[in-house]
Short mmCIF file of C-alpha atoms in Angstrom, two decimals:
data_model
loop_
_atom_site.label_atom_id
_atom_site.label_comp_id
_atom_site.label_asym_id
_atom_site.label_seq_id
_atom_site.Cartn_x
_atom_site.Cartn_y
_atom_site.Cartn_z
CA MET A 1 93.11 58.96 142.91
CA ASP A 2 96.14 56.59 141.28
CA ILE A 3 99.07 59.56 140.99
CA TRP A 4 102.24 57.69 140.70
CA TRP A 5 105.23 58.61 142.87
CA PRO A 6 108.82 57.93 143.05
CA LYS A 7 108.92 56.72 147.01
CA TRP A 8 112.30 58.03 148.57
CA TRP A 9 110.11 61.27 147.23
CA LEU A 10 107.57 60.80 150.20
CA SER A 11 109.25 62.95 152.46
CA PRO A 12 109.36 66.29 151.67
CA LYS A 13 112.20 67.29 154.51
CA LYS A 14 114.36 64.93 151.97
CA CYS A 15 113.13 66.24 148.93
CA SER A 16 113.98 70.67 149.95
CA LEU A 17 117.50 68.83 151.54
CA PHE A 18 118.51 67.54 148.57
CA CYS A 19 117.00 70.63 146.86
CA VAL A 20 119.52 72.86 148.83
CA PHE A 21 121.90 70.68 148.51
CA SER A 22 121.86 70.40 144.43
CA PHE A 23 122.04 73.66 143.93
CA PHE A 24 124.72 74.75 146.09
CA PHE A 25 127.19 71.97 144.76
CA LEU A 26 126.22 72.43 140.74
CA LEU A 27 127.32 76.34 141.49
CA LYS A 28 130.17 75.76 143.18
CA ILE A 29 131.58 73.08 140.37
CA LEU A 30 130.25 76.05 137.54
CA ASP A 31 132.39 78.24 140.16
CA THR A 32 135.27 75.79 139.64
CA LEU A 33 134.61 75.56 135.96
CA LEU A 34 135.08 78.93 134.96
CA GLN A 35 138.23 79.33 137.37
CA TYR A 36 139.76 76.82 135.16
CA ASP A 37 138.51 79.07 132.29
CA MET A 38 136.44 75.72 130.66
CA ASP A 39 133.88 76.18 127.94
CA TYR A 40 130.67 74.66 127.97
CA TRP A 41 131.81 71.60 125.59
CA SER A 42 134.92 71.11 127.93
CA LEU A 43 132.65 69.40 131.04
CA ASN A 44 134.37 66.27 130.18
CA LYS A 45 137.40 67.62 132.02
CA LEU A 46 134.96 67.82 135.23
CA ALA A 47 135.83 64.22 135.55
CA VAL A 48 139.24 65.36 136.91
CA PHE A 49 138.07 66.91 140.29
CA SER A 50 136.50 65.23 143.22
CA PRO A 51 133.57 66.67 145.08
CA GLU A 52 135.95 67.07 148.33
CA LYS A 53 138.42 69.18 145.87
CA VAL A 54 135.10 71.29 144.54
CA LEU A 55 133.84 72.08 147.81
CA SER A 56 137.48 73.13 149.24
CA SER A 57 138.26 75.11 147.08
CA GLY A 58 137.26 78.20 148.22
CA PHE A 59 134.13 80.62 148.31
CA LYS A 60 133.47 84.05 146.67
CA MET A 61 130.84 86.41 145.14
CA TYR A 62 129.79 83.89 142.63
CA MET A 63 129.32 85.96 139.28
CA VAL A 64 127.98 84.34 136.23
CA GLU A 65 130.27 85.56 133.04
CA SER A 66 130.77 83.23 130.82
CA LYS A 67 128.46 81.87 128.20
CA GLY A 68 128.50 78.74 129.17
CA GLY A 69 128.38 79.11 132.63
CA ALA A 70 124.80 81.30 131.69
CA ILE A 71 123.68 77.81 129.41
CA ALA A 72 124.03 75.34 132.20
CA CYS A 73 122.42 78.14 134.74
CA MET A 74 119.46 78.57 132.38
CA LEU A 75 118.77 74.48 132.13
CA PHE A 76 119.06 73.81 135.26
CA SER A 77 116.44 76.21 136.20
CA LEU A 78 114.50 75.22 133.50
CA LEU A 79 113.72 72.13 135.44
CA LEU A 80 113.44 73.46 138.98
CA LEU A 81 110.92 75.91 137.06
CA GLY A 82 108.94 73.04 135.39
CA THR A 83 108.65 71.14 138.38
CA TRP A 84 107.22 73.49 141.08
CA PRO A 85 103.71 74.13 139.54
CA ALA A 86 103.15 70.59 139.36
CA LEU A 87 103.47 70.43 143.40
CA LEU A 88 101.05 72.88 143.50
CA THR A 89 98.62 71.33 141.08
CA LEU A 90 99.22 68.22 143.05
CA LEU A 91 97.98 69.71 146.19
CA GLU A 92 94.93 71.42 144.76
CA ARG A 93 93.59 68.45 143.17
CA ARG A 94 93.79 66.54 146.25
CA GLY A 95 91.89 68.84 148.07
CA ARG A 96 93.93 71.82 149.83
CA PHE A 97 92.88 74.64 149.97
CA PRO A 98 94.73 77.16 147.22
CA GLN A 99 95.07 79.64 150.06
CA HIS A 100 96.53 77.58 152.35
CA THR A 101 99.26 76.36 149.67
CA TYR A 102 100.02 79.51 148.31
CA LEU A 103 100.89 81.01 152.06
CA ASP A 104 103.19 77.77 152.23
CA TYR A 105 104.96 78.09 149.08
CA THR A 106 105.11 82.25 149.43
CA ILE A 107 107.63 81.76 153.03
CA THR A 108 109.83 79.64 151.34
CA ASN A 109 110.28 81.31 148.38
CA LEU A 110 111.12 84.63 150.21
CA LEU A 111 113.89 81.90 152.29
CA ALA A 112 115.17 80.74 149.03
CA ALA A 113 116.42 84.32 147.93
CA VAL A 114 117.67 85.12 151.43
CA ILE A 115 119.41 81.91 150.86
CA ILE A 116 121.11 83.07 147.67
CA ALA A 117 121.94 86.65 149.26
CA LEU A 118 123.61 85.22 152.75
CA THR A 119 125.95 83.18 150.80
CA PHE A 120 126.63 83.91 147.11
CA GLY A 121 126.22 87.50 147.21
CA GLN A 122 128.24 87.63 150.73
CA PHE A 123 131.15 85.61 150.21
CA GLY A 124 134.67 87.40 149.52
CA PRO A 125 136.02 91.03 150.33
CA SER A 126 133.27 94.15 149.13
CA THR A 127 134.81 96.73 147.20
CA PRO A 128 133.05 100.10 145.56
CA GLU A 129 132.97 98.61 142.45
CA MET A 130 130.97 94.95 143.58
CA PRO A 131 129.66 95.59 146.88
CA ASN A 132 128.67 92.55 148.57
CA PHE A 133 124.51 91.92 149.92
CA LEU A 134 124.63 93.43 153.49
CA THR A 135 126.66 96.11 152.83
CA GLN A 136 124.58 97.32 149.53
CA LEU A 137 121.25 97.20 151.62
CA SER A 138 122.77 100.56 153.34
CA GLN A 139 123.37 101.92 150.23
CA ASP A 140 121.50 105.07 148.33
CA ASN A 141 120.12 102.53 145.47
CA TRP A 142 116.70 102.69 146.16
CA PRO A 143 115.53 103.55 142.15
CA SER A 144 116.90 100.40 141.32
CA VAL A 145 115.35 98.57 144.52
CA LEU A 146 111.67 99.93 143.34
CA PHE A 147 112.05 98.29 139.64
CA ALA A 148 113.00 95.10 141.82
CA MET A 149 109.76 95.50 143.69
CA ALA A 150 107.94 96.00 140.37
CA GLY A 151 109.39 93.03 139.08
CA GLY A 152 107.57 91.12 142.41
CA MET A 153 105.06 92.35 142.54
CA VAL A 154 103.97 91.52 138.80
CA LEU A 155 105.94 88.10 139.39
CA SER A 156 103.13 87.35 142.57
CA LEU A 157 100.46 88.09 140.64
CA GLY A 158 101.29 85.71 137.82
CA ASN A 159 101.90 83.63 139.94
CA LEU A 160 98.91 83.58 141.81
CA SER A 161 96.76 83.76 138.61
CA THR A 162 98.40 80.20 137.59
CA GLN A 163 97.49 78.58 140.56
CA TYR A 164 93.80 78.84 139.89
CA ALA A 165 94.81 78.56 136.05
CA PHE A 166 95.81 74.88 136.76
CA ALA A 167 92.08 74.32 138.03
CA PHE A 168 90.92 75.38 135.05
CA VAL A 169 92.84 74.38 131.67
CA GLY A 170 95.15 71.87 133.22
CA LEU A 171 99.39 72.37 133.94
CA SER A 172 100.28 71.81 130.69
CA VAL A 173 97.63 74.33 128.71
CA THR A 174 98.31 77.19 131.46
CA GLU A 175 102.51 76.77 131.16
CA VAL A 176 102.74 76.90 127.33
CA VAL A 177 100.35 79.50 127.02
CA SER A 178 101.73 82.01 130.23
CA ALA A 179 104.88 81.16 128.91
CA SER A 180 104.62 81.91 125.56
CA ILE A 181 103.23 85.24 126.07
CA THR A 182 105.86 86.12 128.56
CA VAL A 183 108.51 84.76 125.72
CA VAL A 184 106.73 87.44 122.94
CA ILE A 185 105.97 90.54 124.96
CA GLY A 186 108.85 89.90 127.90
CA THR A 187 112.62 88.94 125.19
CA THR A 188 111.35 91.95 122.78
CA LEU A 189 111.69 94.40 125.62
CA ASN A 190 114.66 92.45 127.30
CA TYR A 191 116.34 92.64 123.71
CA TYR A 192 116.25 96.50 123.68
CA LEU A 193 117.16 97.46 127.39
CA ASP A 194 120.18 94.71 127.35
CA ASP A 195 121.54 96.86 123.82
CA LYS A 196 120.66 94.09 121.76
CA ILE A 197 123.38 92.05 122.70
CA ASN A 198 121.26 89.21 120.97
CA LYS A 199 121.54 87.98 117.69
CA ALA A 200 118.14 89.57 116.30
CA GLU A 201 117.25 87.54 113.26
CA ILE A 202 117.99 84.19 115.28
CA LEU A 203 116.45 85.36 118.74
CA PHE A 204 113.18 86.52 117.30
CA SER A 205 112.88 83.33 115.16
CA GLY A 206 112.72 81.61 118.50
CA VAL A 207 110.29 84.49 119.41
CA ALA A 208 107.85 83.65 116.47
CA CYS A 209 108.09 79.62 117.64
CA PHE A 210 106.65 80.67 121.12
CA LEU A 211 103.54 82.80 119.33
CA VAL A 212 102.76 79.74 116.87
CA ALA A 213 103.30 77.71 120.39
CA VAL A 214 100.27 79.94 121.93
CA CYS A 215 97.83 79.38 119.39
CA LEU A 216 98.41 75.64 119.48
CA GLY A 217 98.34 75.77 123.38
CA SER A 218 94.63 76.95 123.37
CA ALA A 219 94.17 74.61 119.89
CA VAL A 220 94.74 71.17 122.68
CA HIS A 221 93.04 72.87 125.44
CA SER A 222 89.59 73.10 123.17
CA SER A 223 90.12 70.08 121.74
CA ASN A 224 90.45 68.17 125.11
CA ASN A 225 87.93 70.19 126.35
CA ALA A 226 85.50 68.66 123.69
CA ASP A 227 87.03 65.36 124.43
CA ASN A 228 85.92 65.66 128.33
CA LYS A 229 82.62 67.02 127.36
CA THR A 230 82.01 63.72 125.10
CA LYS A 231 83.58 61.32 127.86
CA LEU A 232 80.93 63.13 130.34
CA ASP A 233 78.00 62.70 127.89
CA ASN A 234 79.01 59.17 127.01
CA TYR A 235 78.96 58.28 131.09
CA SER A 236 75.64 60.26 131.65
CA ASN A 237 73.64 57.92 128.47
CA ASP A 238 75.15 54.69 130.29
CA CYS A 239 73.58 55.42 133.46
CA LYS A 240 70.70 56.46 132.16
CA ASP A 241 70.79 52.82 130.29
CA GLY A 242 71.62 51.42 133.29
CA VAL A 243 74.74 50.72 131.99
CA ARG A 244 77.08 49.62 134.96
CA THR A 245 80.41 51.96 134.99
CA ASN A 246 83.61 50.21 136.80
CA GLY A 247 84.77 52.35 139.67
CA VAL A 248 82.00 55.20 140.60
CA THR A 249 80.59 53.93 142.73
CA SER A 250 83.52 53.33 144.96
CA PHE A 251 85.14 56.38 144.56
CA LYS A 252 86.99 57.42 147.98
CA PRO A 253 87.88 60.97 147.72
CA THR A 254 90.42 62.22 149.92
CA ASN A 255 90.25 65.82 151.49
CA PHE A 256 93.49 67.15 153.22
CA ASN A 257 91.32 69.45 154.92
CA GLN A 258 89.21 67.19 156.57
CA GLY A 259 91.91 64.77 157.59
CA GLY A 260 92.07 62.32 154.97
CA ILE A 261 94.55 59.95 154.48
CA ASN A 262 97.55 61.92 152.70
CA GLY A 263 97.23 60.64 148.71
CA LEU A 264 100.92 60.86 148.50
CA GLU A 265 101.34 57.88 150.74
CA ASP A 266 98.35 56.17 149.43
CA GLY A 267 99.35 53.36 147.56
CA ASP A 268 95.74 51.52 147.39
CA ALA A 269 94.73 51.73 144.09
CA SER A 270 93.25 49.28 144.08
CA GLU A 271 89.53 51.38 143.49
CA LYS A 272 90.47 54.48 141.47
CA ALA A 273 89.35 55.11 138.66
CA LYS A 274 92.06 54.72 135.57
CA PHE A 275 93.08 58.17 134.04
CA GLY A 276 91.53 59.61 131.46
CA THR A 277 88.01 58.10 131.90
CA ALA A 278 84.45 59.88 132.73
CA ALA A 279 84.97 58.14 136.40
CA PHE A 280 88.19 59.93 136.61
CA LEU A 281 86.53 63.10 135.97
CA ILE A 282 83.94 63.00 137.83
CA GLU A 283 86.37 61.78 140.74
CA LEU A 284 88.90 64.34 139.96
CA GLU A 285 86.03 67.21 140.82
CA ASN A 286 84.81 65.21 144.31
CA THR A 287 88.32 65.33 145.16
CA ARG A 288 89.56 69.15 144.30
CA SER A 289 89.48 71.93 145.61
CA ILE A 290 88.54 74.37 142.83
CA LYS A 291 85.28 72.96 140.58
CA VAL A 292 85.27 73.30 137.27
CA LEU A 293 83.44 70.92 135.65
CA GLY A 294 80.82 72.97 133.88
CA LYS A 295 82.97 75.87 133.29
CA GLY A 296 83.48 77.67 130.61
CA THR A 297 87.02 77.84 128.64
CA PHE A 298 86.96 81.07 128.28
CA ILE A 299 87.32 81.64 132.02
CA GLY A 300 90.57 79.86 132.72
CA LEU A 301 92.10 81.21 129.13
CA THR A 302 91.56 84.62 130.30
CA ILE A 303 93.58 83.82 133.54
CA THR A 304 96.29 82.03 132.32
CA PHE A 305 96.38 85.18 129.50
CA PHE A 306 96.74 87.33 132.58
CA ALA A 307 99.05 85.69 134.24
CA GLY A 308 101.42 85.62 131.18
CA ILE A 309 100.42 89.91 130.62
CA CYS A 310 102.13 89.40 134.48
CA PHE A 311 105.01 87.46 133.73
CA SER A 312 106.28 88.82 130.66
CA MET A 313 106.65 92.70 133.03
CA PHE A 314 109.12 90.97 135.51
CA SER A 315 112.09 90.05 133.94
CA PRO A 316 112.67 93.78 132.26
CA ALA A 317 111.74 94.65 135.45
CA PHE A 318 114.31 93.05 137.24
CA ASN A 319 116.31 94.12 133.91
CA LEU A 320 116.54 98.27 134.64
CA ALA A 321 117.21 97.49 138.24
CA THR A 322 120.29 95.37 138.11
CA ASN A 323 121.32 97.23 134.86
CA ASP A 324 120.30 100.39 135.38
CA GLN A 325 119.01 101.35 131.88
CA TRP A 326 117.68 104.64 132.50
CA HIS A 327 120.60 106.24 134.67
CA THR A 328 118.90 106.40 137.59
CA LEU A 329 121.06 106.01 140.40
CA LYS A 330 123.11 109.05 141.24
CA ASP A 331 126.63 109.06 140.32
CA GLY A 332 128.69 107.03 141.83
CA VAL A 333 126.47 104.33 143.31
CA PRO A 334 127.28 100.92 142.24
CA HIS A 335 124.65 98.78 140.55
CA LEU A 336 122.57 96.07 142.25
CA THR A 337 124.34 92.74 142.45
CA VAL A 338 121.67 89.73 141.28
CA TYR A 339 121.41 89.11 144.44
CA THR A 340 120.62 92.20 145.95
CA ALA A 341 117.67 92.63 143.30
CA PHE A 342 116.58 89.01 144.19
CA PHE A 343 116.50 89.92 147.61
CA TYR A 344 113.97 92.85 147.06
CA PHE A 345 111.87 91.42 144.40
CA SER A 346 111.67 88.39 146.43
CA CYS A 347 110.72 90.25 149.45
CA PHE A 348 108.07 92.37 147.42
CA CYS A 349 106.62 89.51 146.21
CA PHE A 350 105.85 87.77 149.29
CA VAL A 351 104.50 90.70 150.68
CA ILE A 352 101.84 91.04 147.85
CA ALA A 353 101.64 87.22 148.14
CA MET A 354 100.82 87.47 151.97
CA VAL A 355 97.88 90.31 151.79
CA LEU A 356 95.96 89.01 148.53
CA ASN A 357 96.02 85.18 150.23
CA LEU A 358 95.29 85.90 153.71
CA THR A 359 92.47 88.36 152.34
CA PHE A 360 90.87 85.17 149.83
CA LEU A 361 90.70 83.00 153.17
CA TYR A 362 87.53 85.24 154.03
CA TYR A 363 86.79 86.10 150.40
CA PRO A 364 87.63 83.55 147.92
CA ILE A 365 87.07 83.82 143.96
CA LEU A 366 86.59 81.39 141.90
CA ASN A 367 84.25 79.14 143.94
CA ALA A 368 87.68 78.26 146.03
CA PRO A 369 86.59 77.25 149.69
CA LYS A 370 86.32 79.69 152.21
CA SER A 371 88.96 79.34 154.81
CA SER A 372 90.38 81.23 157.84
CA PHE A 373 93.74 82.39 159.56
CA LYS A 374 93.87 79.65 161.93
CA ALA A 375 92.76 77.27 159.76
CA TYR A 376 95.35 77.75 158.10
CA LEU A 377 97.74 77.45 160.72
CA ASN A 378 96.32 73.63 161.87
CA ASP A 379 96.58 72.57 158.02
CA TRP A 380 99.20 70.25 158.27
CA ASN A 381 98.64 68.00 155.38
CA GLY A 382 100.61 68.64 152.29
CA ARG A 383 102.21 71.08 153.96
CA GLY A 384 105.81 70.15 153.40
CA TRP A 385 105.34 70.09 149.63
CA ALA A 386 104.15 73.29 149.56
CA LEU A 387 107.03 74.44 150.94
CA LEU A 388 109.55 72.42 149.07
CA ALA A 389 107.32 74.15 145.69
CA GLY A 390 108.61 77.57 147.20
CA LEU A 391 112.15 76.58 147.25
CA VAL A 392 112.52 74.69 143.97
CA CYS A 393 110.52 78.09 142.26
CA GLY A 394 112.90 80.53 144.65
CA PHE A 395 116.23 78.80 143.25
CA GLY A 396 114.72 78.35 139.99
CA ASN A 397 113.84 81.88 139.73
CA GLY A 398 117.65 83.07 141.14
CA LEU A 399 119.41 80.63 138.08
CA GLN A 400 117.57 82.18 135.77
CA PHE A 401 118.94 86.50 136.91
CA MET A 402 122.62 84.77 137.20
CA GLY A 403 122.22 83.49 133.28
CA GLY A 404 120.10 86.26 132.59
CA GLN A 405 122.89 88.79 133.92
CA ALA A 406 125.46 87.15 131.74
CA ALA A 407 124.01 85.78 128.62
CA GLY A 408 121.06 88.79 128.66
CA TYR A 409 118.09 88.42 129.54
CA ALA A 410 116.41 88.10 126.20
CA ALA A 411 118.01 85.00 125.92
CA ALA A 412 117.14 83.70 129.31
CA ASP A 413 113.81 83.72 128.94
CA ALA A 414 114.40 80.30 127.19
CA VAL A 415 113.87 79.35 130.48
CA GLN A 416 110.14 79.79 129.93
CA ALA A 417 110.19 76.19 128.04
CA LEU A 418 109.79 75.32 131.52
CA PRO A 419 105.93 73.23 129.72
CA LEU A 420 108.33 70.93 128.12
CA VAL A 421 108.63 70.03 131.64
CA SER A 422 105.15 70.56 133.37
CA THR A 423 103.83 68.57 130.72
CA PHE A 424 105.60 65.83 131.39
CA TRP A 425 104.69 65.85 135.13
CA GLY A 426 101.16 66.32 133.62
CA VAL A 427 101.10 63.70 131.43
CA ILE A 428 102.95 61.32 134.39
CA LEU A 429 101.16 62.35 137.83
CA PHE A 430 98.09 63.56 136.85
CA GLY A 431 96.88 61.87 133.90
CA GLU A 432 96.44 64.76 131.57
CA TYR A 433 95.61 63.81 127.64
CA ARG A 434 94.90 60.33 129.04
CA ARG A 435 92.57 58.74 126.26
CA SER A 436 91.87 61.28 124.58
CA SER A 437 91.15 61.83 120.54
CA ARG A 438 93.86 61.43 117.70
CA LYS A 439 92.79 65.72 117.11
CA THR A 440 94.33 66.47 120.95
CA TYR A 441 97.25 63.93 120.49
CA THR A 442 98.59 65.70 117.14
CA LEU A 443 98.00 69.32 118.41
CA LEU A 444 99.46 68.98 121.64
CA ALA A 445 103.23 66.74 119.61
CA GLY A 446 102.67 70.07 117.51
CA MET A 447 103.06 72.17 120.66
CA LEU A 448 105.69 70.52 122.00
CA LEU A 449 107.47 70.00 118.88
CA MET A 450 107.44 74.30 119.13
CA PHE A 451 108.50 74.74 122.26
CA THR A 452 111.44 72.46 121.61
CA ALA A 453 112.86 74.68 118.29
CA ALA A 454 112.04 77.70 119.95
CA VAL A 455 114.12 76.55 123.34
CA ALA A 456 117.44 75.77 121.36
CA ILE A 457 116.91 78.50 118.59
CA LEU A 458 116.82 81.14 121.74
CA MET A 459 119.97 79.48 123.41
CA ALA A 460 121.27 80.02 120.46
CA SER A 461 121.18 83.89 120.33
CA SER A 462 122.75 84.51 123.20
CA GLY A 463 125.02 86.95 124.14
CA HIS A 464 127.67 88.31 126.41
CA ARG A 465 127.26 91.39 128.52
CA LYS A 466 130.47 93.58 128.91
#
C-alpha cells in the first residue's frame, strides 16, 4: 500500500530520541520565559537566549503558572496527541496484531510518566507545601491516588476502544466524535470542579461548537461509507462485465505477522492501488489485521461513543486528584503534584491495558486475529513504531495536565482538537476521503471549521488558578 513517509523518520530510535529531547528542551525554554516574567505574546524576545544558556540555567521543579505557559503546553500537547493514533492506525493497516501493538504502546506510555516524574517532579528542594515526587510516594494521600488511578483506568479503556474504532470508521471520524463527546461532558464537569475559573459565556460557546462537530463527524462517516459502497459495487459490476481493473491482480499484501517486508521502508509503489479506489479498499482489507468490509456503521460508531464517554471522565478524575475539591485528604497532607498524580494515573492505565490485551491475545474480539504471548515476544516488525506511539501519547497527556493545572482543566480540553492533526495524517498517510463525493468533502470541511472555532474559543476562555 502506497503510504508517504519522510525518510528521516524511518528509524523509530531516531524518532524516539528526537521526541524526548524536544520535550525537555521546549519545557526548559518555557521555564526560562517564566523566570523573566515574559507574557505569551513576547516570544520574540526568545532570540536573545542561546540553547546553551537555556540548558545551563539550572533545574527546579517545573510548575506552569502563567496563562501563556499553559497555552504553549496545550498547543504542544495537541500536536503530540493528534499524532500517536496515526502510528497505531498505520500498524493495524499493515497487518500487525492490535494486541501486540497496544502492549508495546502501553510500556512506553508508562515510561514517559516515569521520565517526567523523575525529572520535572524531582528536581529542586522538597518543601512541606510543594513536596517532590519521591517524597509524595510515602505520604498518606491515598484518596487522591485513587482518583488518579480511576482516571488512568477510563483512559486505558478509551484508548483500547479507539484502536478498534480506527479500523471500523477511520482515524478522522473516530477522533472527531470521541473528542467532541469528551469536551461536551468533561469540560462541563471540569468547569464546576475548578470553581468556575474559566469564562462561562466563552467556554460553553466552544462546547457547543464541539457538539455540532459530533453531528458533522457522524454525517461524514455515513457519507464516506456510502461512497465506498458505491465504489465496490461498481468494481463488482465491472468484474462481471469483464472490464479489467488496473492494479487489482498485482496486489502484494504486506503482513507484519507473517514476516513480510516492513511497509514503512517499502518504497516500491509501482504495483500499488491508488488511494480512494475500489482496488485500494480491497487491498487494505487484505492486509489489515481487523476485517471491516461488510460491517455496519453502527458497530464502529458504538465503539467510538463508548470511547468518548471514557475519555470524558479521565480529566475530571485527574482534576480531583491534584486539587482535592471534595476535601478527601487529611489536614496537613499536601495535594498531589501534577507529576505524582500523572505517575499513579499512568501506572493503573498500564495495569488495565496489560490485563485486557493479554486476555485478548487468546480471546480476541471484533474479528481480530488470535495470538499468544510467545508470538507477541517474537513479533518485532513494527515494534519501534508502537513504542514511539506510547512515548508521544505519554508526553502529550503530561503536557495537557500541566496546562490544565495552570489555566483550568476545562480550557485544557482544547487539546481534544487533536482531530485537526489526525485528519491531516489520515488524508496524507492513509488516503482517507480520496475520490469521495462532493457531499463528503462539504461535510468534512464543515466539521474541521467547527473544530477550529471550538479550539480558539476554548483557549480564549482560559483562566488562572490561584
